[in-house]
Amino acid sequence: MNKITLNGTWNLAEENGQELCTLQVPGTVLSGLLDAKLIEDPFYRLNEDPTRALFWKDYVFTREFDVSKETLGEDQIVLVCEGLDTLATIEINGKEAAKTDNMHRTWRIPVKEYLHAGKNTIRIVFASVLRYIEEYQYTPEKEIHYVPCGAMKGNQLIRKAHSMFGWDWGSQTIDAGIFRDIYLESYSHPRLSDVRIRQQHGEDVTVSVEAAVTGNVSGHYQIRCSIREAQENAAVIDSVEAGLTPYQKTAPDAADDYQSKLELTVTDPKLWWPNGYGSQPLYLVTTELFDEQGTVVETVTKRIGLRTLTVSTEKDAWGNEFAFCVNGVKIFAMGGNYIPEDCLYTRIRKKDQEFLLDSCVQAHFNCVRVWGGGYYPSDAFYDMCDEKGLIVWQDLMYACNVYDVTDAFAENCRQETVDNVRRLRHHASLGLWCGNNEIESAWYHWPDFQTESPYLRADYIKLFEDVLPKAVRANDDQTFYWHSSPSSGGCFDFPDDDTRGDKHYWDVWHGQKPFTDYRKYFFRFCSEFGFQSFPCMKTVESFTEPADRNIFSRVMENHQKNDSANGKMLYYLSENFRYPESFEKLLYITQVLQGMAIKYGVDHWRRNRGRCMGTLYWQVNDDWPVASWSSIDYYGRWKALHYMAKKFYAPQAVSIVMDDTQAEVWLENESMEEKAYTVTFYVKNTKGAVLKEVTVSGSGSALGATKVLTESVGEFLPEKYHVFVEAVLRMDGEIVQNDVETLVPYKYLEMEKADVAVTVEEYPEYFAIRLTGNGFVPFVALDFADADVIFEDNFFHLTDNSEKVIRLYKKNIRSGALTDADAVKEQLVITTLN
């Protein structure tokens, strides 16, 4: 097979013929216009509005390419488009070759009849999706009225990432173009059209390979499969050969003519584990199609991990559990929800994805949920999840919408599912397929859904309980399938049941309930819960002018897509803290609030491990600079929440539960062995003096939560405005972590003005930042005005006058001139609550 890339330089014009610029493909209208400096930054101030208006127009991408006589002599020439966004008409040498209408599909278009030897021209016209939506013809009984918060009406009528039309955290930037690779394939031999891998685990692991072949196999062709470890110069573990037999078609999309089924055996298998439970060894399965001379005409290699991975929904004392089960071990899922990293998809680069996923690993995630309102990430994303031990909860790309499921729409969605399931099913990290985000729950009880037509409700059943599950199972019968999130199992069977399935909980935030409200609920798996904050000052400066820096200015409210959310943050601030003295400190205190909120929930559910088996907070990242629920902002800057997640998701974590007169201290141990611990519980005054001290030792149960002590604090209530409690966890003589609680809200706590002394020492791999406070100094935040870094710890407490050392590893200096210890000390900015 020969491949001719069509990536590279293309010409961009408006459909009316006005030439605009050249652009690099993969590329889009916005990437081209930005590179040519024909538009301003879409994210700056109020530029979202003129950027959105650009997409009432049609755009034309053109380029020339050469085709040799040898290429033209091949039996088949196929144009492969891995990502066309979205309504595209493809012309080759002035003749229409195809129309496409789904950015989530890979399009394979036979084009030999349109080509000639020498120079050829390809022209792709991207029609306005806004005009398509405006002109869409509903049948009378199926007109849709519901619009998700922050999105544009009609976003669901087209198979394009919903969030490109805006969301309650996202910009309405729309865009259009060729966002992934485009190329020609030419060949005269049969093709390996599909390679499907299954595993059966016993003392050894049997890897079954089902290879499908399409094309003319009039000669004698065979299949050879082999497996080896995925490391350089690894020896082949097993290799088998087999002939081809006619394919027994059982699915409507089965275009394959022949198949071969082979089995490979791996003795002494090295099992793949999620992050925190073991290592992530990977294997390469190579499938070759060769002819009677032994010439290999095509090779497909897939990298797999040997593991069993499913979701247990067994009945138990509290209902039915919902737990990832890996190699027979039920784990507590710890992670967050992932959205596209940028509104401009061609700016989503592998290195940015790797930074984000590395940040998840540093915060002890073992799971990420790819949310259904965005897109299916690149192969590289899933490869890195395999390598890093991050289980992927994979939504299909549907979220918070009502769909008009015509026959054509259903078939388009089915083929989209086939494309992506076949692309992703072999990954070790793939934990489950989920049909959609929140739509079953919405049809069950959201008020605005109840006014929609019953015909549209029937369309939900058609698409999400029939078409899509069948398409998934026909192409992947080994990965757990879940109809919706949240759900109890489908068919509108009380999808928000606390005792079954997964749960989205938003009363803390949307309902303005206090953080302690989390402790009332014992969900089986909480797959969404969240709390907003502003990004840091450096990020706000990237999209504002000084006059804009008031949270109720037009610009700041335009970079806040959740209705009344800035006011919600002020409400929660008023419940917990005093009003800050500056805009910059207001940004800081919202991040502290966000971290506190999510910590309350995670600590509670980890203490109830067994009843609850996972938490995925909303959300990990942003796709533009914005106030949102993210723990890492658009520029990759960790907020307080991500630093706190590194602690509350730690394999061994300590937490305090307070009521009016007593404190409980808990150890959460998410490892497969008992852990010996020593916990010291303190009552201290705000000057740092110890008023009470209790130390206990013991062993924390494997994969469990242990209450290590209960202590009365009633005697300190008369001094409640001047005291706090602290629990310090030690293992093997070293401090692992601490937790702090107060007897009253922080706004009532009487503390001296913070005075933090700092020294910095340089070592070969890191800078040691030594800090000493003057008593209780809560939520100490470190930053640099002109550098971006990731600290070993941040937003921590100084609880007395002893020294705390924070390491800044040089590998975690992302930008800035921190050349020596003096530079670090001079540029360091410290913010504290007091």
GROMACS .gro file of C-alpha atoms in nm, residues 398-651:
model
  254
  398TYR     CA    1  -2.390   1.301   2.319
  399ALA     CA    2  -2.471   1.533   2.608
  400CYS     CA    3  -2.762   1.722   2.764
  401ASN     CA    4  -2.966   1.740   2.444
  402VAL     CA    5  -3.285   1.630   2.271
  403TYR     CA    6  -3.223   1.459   1.936
  404ASP     CA    7  -3.438   1.431   1.625
  405VAL     CA    8  -3.347   1.074   1.530
  406THR     CA    9  -3.430   1.040   1.163
  407ASP     CA   10  -3.322   0.722   0.986
  408ALA     CA   11  -3.030   0.907   0.829
  409PHE     CA   12  -2.923   1.055   1.163
  410ALA     CA   13  -2.942   0.713   1.331
  411GLU     CA   14  -2.730   0.551   1.061
  412ASN     CA   15  -2.475   0.834   1.079
  413CYS     CA   16  -2.453   0.789   1.456
  414ARG     CA   17  -2.423   0.412   1.421
  415GLN     CA   18  -2.134   0.437   1.177
  416GLU     CA   19  -1.965   0.698   1.398
  417THR     CA   20  -1.984   0.448   1.683
  418VAL     CA   21  -1.842   0.166   1.470
  419ASP     CA   22  -1.549   0.386   1.361
  420ASN     CA   23  -1.453   0.486   1.714
  421VAL     CA   24  -1.519   0.156   1.888
  422ARG     CA   25  -1.298  -0.022   1.635
  423ARG     CA   26  -1.031   0.243   1.677
  424LEU     CA   27  -1.023   0.235   2.058
  425ARG     CA   28  -1.138  -0.106   2.182
  426HIS     CA   29  -0.790  -0.263   2.208
  427HIS     CA   30  -0.658  -0.008   2.458
  428ALA     CA   31  -0.563  -0.140   2.801
  429SER     CA   32  -0.702   0.177   2.957
  430LEU     CA   33  -1.053   0.149   2.812
  431GLY     CA   34  -1.277   0.088   3.112
  432LEU     CA   35  -1.630   0.138   2.987
  433TRP     CA   36  -1.844   0.278   2.708
  434CYS     CA   37  -2.120   0.512   2.816
  435GLY     CA   38  -2.403   0.606   2.581
  436ASN     CA   39  -2.441   0.972   2.677
  437ASN     CA   40  -2.410   1.240   2.942
  438GLU     CA   41  -2.720   1.316   3.155
  439ILE     CA   42  -2.985   1.261   2.887
  440GLU     CA   43  -3.167   0.969   3.051
  441SER     CA   44  -3.179   1.166   3.376
  442ALA     CA   45  -3.300   1.474   3.187
  443TRP     CA   46  -3.587   1.284   3.026
  444TYR     CA   47  -3.671   1.141   3.368
  445HIS     CA   48  -3.704   1.464   3.565
  446TRP     CA   49  -3.558   1.783   3.414
  447PRO     CA   50  -3.853   2.026   3.387
  448ASP     CA   51  -3.760   2.162   3.042
  449PHE     CA   52  -3.741   1.810   2.898
  450GLN     CA   53  -4.090   1.726   3.020
  451THR     CA   54  -4.243   1.974   2.774
  452GLU     CA   55  -4.077   1.810   2.472
  453SER     CA   56  -4.270   1.584   2.236
  454PRO     CA   57  -4.326   1.216   2.329
  455TYR     CA   58  -4.200   1.136   1.978
  456LEU     CA   59  -3.864   1.283   2.079
  457ARG     CA   60  -3.871   1.079   2.399
  458ALA     CA   61  -3.923   0.772   2.181
  459ASP     CA   62  -3.624   0.882   1.974
  460TYR     CA   63  -3.414   0.866   2.292
  461ILE     CA   64  -3.506   0.501   2.335
  462LYS     CA   65  -3.439   0.430   1.968
  463LEU     CA   66  -3.091   0.584   1.965
  464PHE     CA   67  -2.959   0.517   2.314
  465GLU     CA   68  -3.125   0.188   2.404
  466ASP     CA   69  -3.116   0.024   2.064
  467VAL     CA   70  -2.898   0.169   1.786
  468LEU     CA   71  -2.589   0.266   1.986
  469PRO     CA   72  -2.570  -0.028   2.232
  470LYS     CA   73  -2.607  -0.271   1.942
  471ALA     CA   74  -2.333  -0.093   1.746
  472VAL     CA   75  -2.098  -0.105   2.046
  473ARG     CA   76  -2.163  -0.468   2.132
  474ALA     CA   77  -2.131  -0.582   1.770
  475ASN     CA   78  -1.781  -0.438   1.765
  476ASP     CA   79  -1.669  -0.474   2.126
  477ASP     CA   80  -1.819  -0.749   2.338
  478GLN     CA   81  -1.552  -0.731   2.610
  479THR     CA   82  -1.590  -0.376   2.742
  480PHE     CA   83  -1.865  -0.288   2.992
  481TYR     CA   84  -2.147  -0.077   2.842
  482TRP     CA   85  -2.349   0.175   3.043
  483HIS     CA   86  -2.650   0.344   2.883
  484SER     CA   87  -2.612   0.693   3.027
  485SER     CA   88  -2.449   0.886   3.309
  486PRO     CA   89  -2.605   0.908   3.560
  487SER     CA   90  -2.804   0.588   3.532
  488SER     CA   91  -2.921   0.286   3.726
  489GLY     CA   92  -2.901   0.070   3.413
  490GLY     CA   93  -3.131   0.226   3.154
  491CYS     CA   94  -3.500   0.231   3.051
  492PHE     CA   95  -3.574   0.536   3.271
  493ASP     CA   96  -3.557   0.309   3.577
  494PHE     CA   97  -3.498   0.589   3.834
  495PRO     CA   98  -3.163   0.693   3.678
  496ASP     CA   99  -3.078   0.910   3.982
  497ASP     CA  100  -3.108   0.626   4.234
  498ASP     CA  101  -2.855   0.669   4.517
  499THR     CA  102  -2.838   0.292   4.571
  500ARG     CA  103  -2.752   0.180   4.214
  501GLY     CA  104  -2.533   0.293   3.929
  502ASP     CA  105  -2.354   0.626   3.910
  503LYS     CA  106  -2.468   0.967   4.030
  504HIS     CA  107  -2.420   1.332   3.937
  505TYR     CA  108  -2.458   1.552   4.245
  506TRP     CA  109  -2.487   1.930   4.207
  507ASP     CA  110  -2.676   2.057   4.515
  508VAL     CA  111  -2.342   2.185   4.640
  509TRP     CA  112  -2.298   2.460   4.381
  510HIS     CA  113  -2.622   2.483   4.178
  511GLY     CA  114  -2.834   2.428   4.489
  512GLN     CA  115  -2.606   2.645   4.708
  513LYS     CA  116  -2.602   2.381   4.978
  514PRO     CA  117  -2.309   2.390   5.226
  515PHE     CA  118  -2.003   2.172   5.171
  516THR     CA  119  -2.113   1.950   5.459
  517ASP     CA  120  -2.416   1.846   5.252
  518TYR     CA  121  -2.196   1.590   5.074
  519ARG     CA  122  -2.189   1.391   5.399
  520LYS     CA  123  -2.562   1.320   5.378
  521TYR     CA  124  -2.520   1.102   5.070
  522PHE     CA  125  -2.368   0.760   5.011
  523PHE     CA  126  -2.369   0.729   4.633
  524ARG     CA  127  -2.235   0.411   4.479
  525PHE     CA  128  -2.016   0.610   4.238
  526CYS     CA  129  -2.016   0.988   4.199
  527SER     CA  130  -1.918   1.058   3.840
  528GLU     CA  131  -1.987   1.433   3.848
  529PHE     CA  132  -1.979   1.693   4.123
  530GLY     CA  133  -1.808   2.027   4.108
  531PHE     CA  134  -1.749   2.380   4.229
  532GLN     CA  135  -1.631   2.684   4.035
  533SER     CA  136  -1.336   2.916   4.078
  534PHE     CA  137  -1.165   3.188   3.885
  535PRO     CA  138  -0.829   3.127   3.722
  536CYS     CA  139  -0.525   3.304   3.863
  537MET     CA  140  -0.435   3.666   3.789
  538LYS     CA  141  -0.188   3.575   3.511
  539THR     CA  142  -0.464   3.396   3.323
  540VAL     CA  143  -0.717   3.676   3.379
  541GLU     CA  144  -0.462   3.926   3.246
  542SER     CA  145  -0.443   3.725   2.922
  543PHE     CA  146  -0.801   3.818   2.824
  544THR     CA  147  -0.866   4.149   3.004
  545GLU     CA  148  -0.758   4.508   3.024
  546PRO     CA  149  -0.712   4.659   3.372
  547ALA     CA  150  -1.056   4.823   3.360
  548ASP     CA  151  -1.217   4.483   3.301
  549ARG     CA  152  -1.089   4.332   3.626
  550ASN     CA  153  -1.410   4.335   3.822
  551ILE     CA  154  -1.601   4.007   3.835
  552PHE     CA  155  -1.920   4.180   3.719
  553SER     CA  156  -1.768   4.361   3.421
  554ARG     CA  157  -1.888   4.264   3.071
  555VAL     CA  158  -1.559   4.094   2.992
  556MET     CA  159  -1.542   3.892   3.313
  557GLU     CA  160  -1.905   3.788   3.278
  558ASN     CA  161  -1.844   3.693   2.914
  559HIS     CA  162  -1.571   3.461   3.041
  560GLN     CA  163  -1.824   3.303   3.276
  561LYS     CA  164  -2.079   3.084   3.096
  562ASN     CA  165  -2.277   2.949   3.392
  563ASP     CA  166  -2.572   3.170   3.479
  564SER     CA  167  -2.526   3.371   3.801
  565ALA     CA  168  -2.210   3.176   3.885
  566ASN     CA  169  -2.001   3.475   3.988
  567GLY     CA  170  -2.269   3.557   4.241
  568LYS     CA  171  -2.267   3.196   4.364
  569MET     CA  172  -1.897   3.222   4.436
  570LEU     CA  173  -1.959   3.537   4.639
  571TYR     CA  174  -2.237   3.360   4.829
  572TYR     CA  175  -2.007   3.075   4.928
  573LEU     CA  176  -1.733   3.324   5.009
  574SER     CA  177  -1.970   3.505   5.245
  575GLU     CA  178  -2.049   3.177   5.422
  576ASN     CA  179  -1.685   3.088   5.481
  577PHE     CA  180  -1.445   3.383   5.456
  578ARG     CA  181  -1.420   3.755   5.498
  579TYR     CA  182  -1.431   3.966   5.186
  580PRO     CA  183  -1.083   3.991   5.033
  581GLU     CA  184  -0.904   4.322   5.005
  582SER     CA  185  -0.828   4.309   4.630
  583PHE     CA  186  -0.940   4.159   4.300
  584GLU     CA  187  -0.636   3.933   4.289
  585LYS     CA  188  -0.706   3.796   4.638
  586LEU     CA  189  -1.068   3.740   4.538
  587LEU     CA  190  -0.943   3.511   4.261
  588TYR     CA  191  -0.728   3.330   4.518
  589ILE     CA  192  -1.006   3.280   4.770
  590THR     CA  193  -1.242   3.132   4.508
  591GLN     CA  194  -0.977   2.869   4.435
  592VAL     CA  195  -0.951   2.789   4.806
  593LEU     CA  196  -1.330   2.751   4.823
  594GLN     CA  197  -1.328   2.520   4.523
  595GLY     CA  198  -1.063   2.298   4.673
  596MET     CA  199  -1.241   2.284   5.009
  597ALA     CA  200  -1.571   2.190   4.846
  598ILE     CA  201  -1.437   1.897   4.644
  599LYS     CA  202  -1.223   1.779   4.935
  600TYR     CA  203  -1.532   1.755   5.156
  601GLY     CA  204  -1.699   1.526   4.903
  602VAL     CA  205  -1.399   1.307   4.821
  603ASP     CA  206  -1.298   1.261   5.186
  604HIS     CA  207  -1.651   1.155   5.276
  605TRP     CA  208  -1.685   0.903   4.994
  606ARG     CA  209  -1.338   0.759   5.051
  607ARG     CA  210  -1.427   0.709   5.418
  608ASN     CA  211  -1.722   0.507   5.293
  609ARG     CA  212  -1.522   0.287   5.054
  610GLY     CA  213  -1.717  -0.025   4.969
  611ARG     CA  214  -2.046   0.159   4.967
  612CYS     CA  215  -1.907   0.426   4.734
  613MET     CA  216  -1.645   0.308   4.482
  614GLY     CA  217  -1.543   0.615   4.290
  615THR     CA  218  -1.535   0.991   4.252
  616LEU     CA  219  -1.475   1.182   3.929
  617TYR     CA  220  -1.495   1.553   3.995
  618TRP     CA  221  -1.607   1.804   3.735
  619GLN     CA  222  -1.376   1.907   3.565
  620VAL     CA  223  -1.004   1.860   3.505
  621ASN     CA  224  -0.931   2.120   3.236
  622ASP     CA  225  -1.053   2.418   3.032
  623ASP     CA  226  -1.077   2.482   2.657
  624TRP     CA  227  -1.026   2.861   2.686
  625PRO     CA  228  -0.939   3.106   2.967
  626VAL     CA  229  -1.254   3.119   3.178
  627ALA     CA  230  -1.407   3.096   3.523
  628SER     CA  231  -1.509   2.732   3.553
  629TRP     CA  232  -1.507   2.409   3.752
  630SER     CA  233  -1.158   2.310   3.627
  631SER     CA  234  -0.866   2.216   3.850
  632ILE     CA  235  -0.614   2.309   3.576
  633ASP     CA  236  -0.677   2.625   3.376
  634TYR     CA  237  -0.643   2.678   3.000
  635TYR     CA  238  -0.273   2.757   3.026
  636GLY     CA  239  -0.195   2.449   3.233
  637ARG     CA  240  -0.174   2.637   3.563
  638TRP     CA  241  -0.273   2.420   3.856
  639LYS     CA  242  -0.546   2.572   4.069
  640ALA     CA  243  -0.576   2.507   4.440
  641LEU     CA  244  -0.808   2.214   4.365
  642HIS     CA  245  -0.544   2.021   4.174
  643TYR     CA  246  -0.289   2.065   4.453
  644MET     CA  247  -0.552   1.955   4.703
  645ALA     CA  248  -0.646   1.658   4.481
  646LYS     CA  249  -0.285   1.542   4.503
  647LYS     CA  250  -0.350   1.510   4.878
  648PHE     CA  251  -0.710   1.388   4.898
  649TYR     CA  252  -0.647   1.131   4.622
  650ALA     CA  253  -0.318   1.015   4.775
  651PRO     CA  254  -0.294   0.636   4.824
   0.00000   0.00000   0.00000
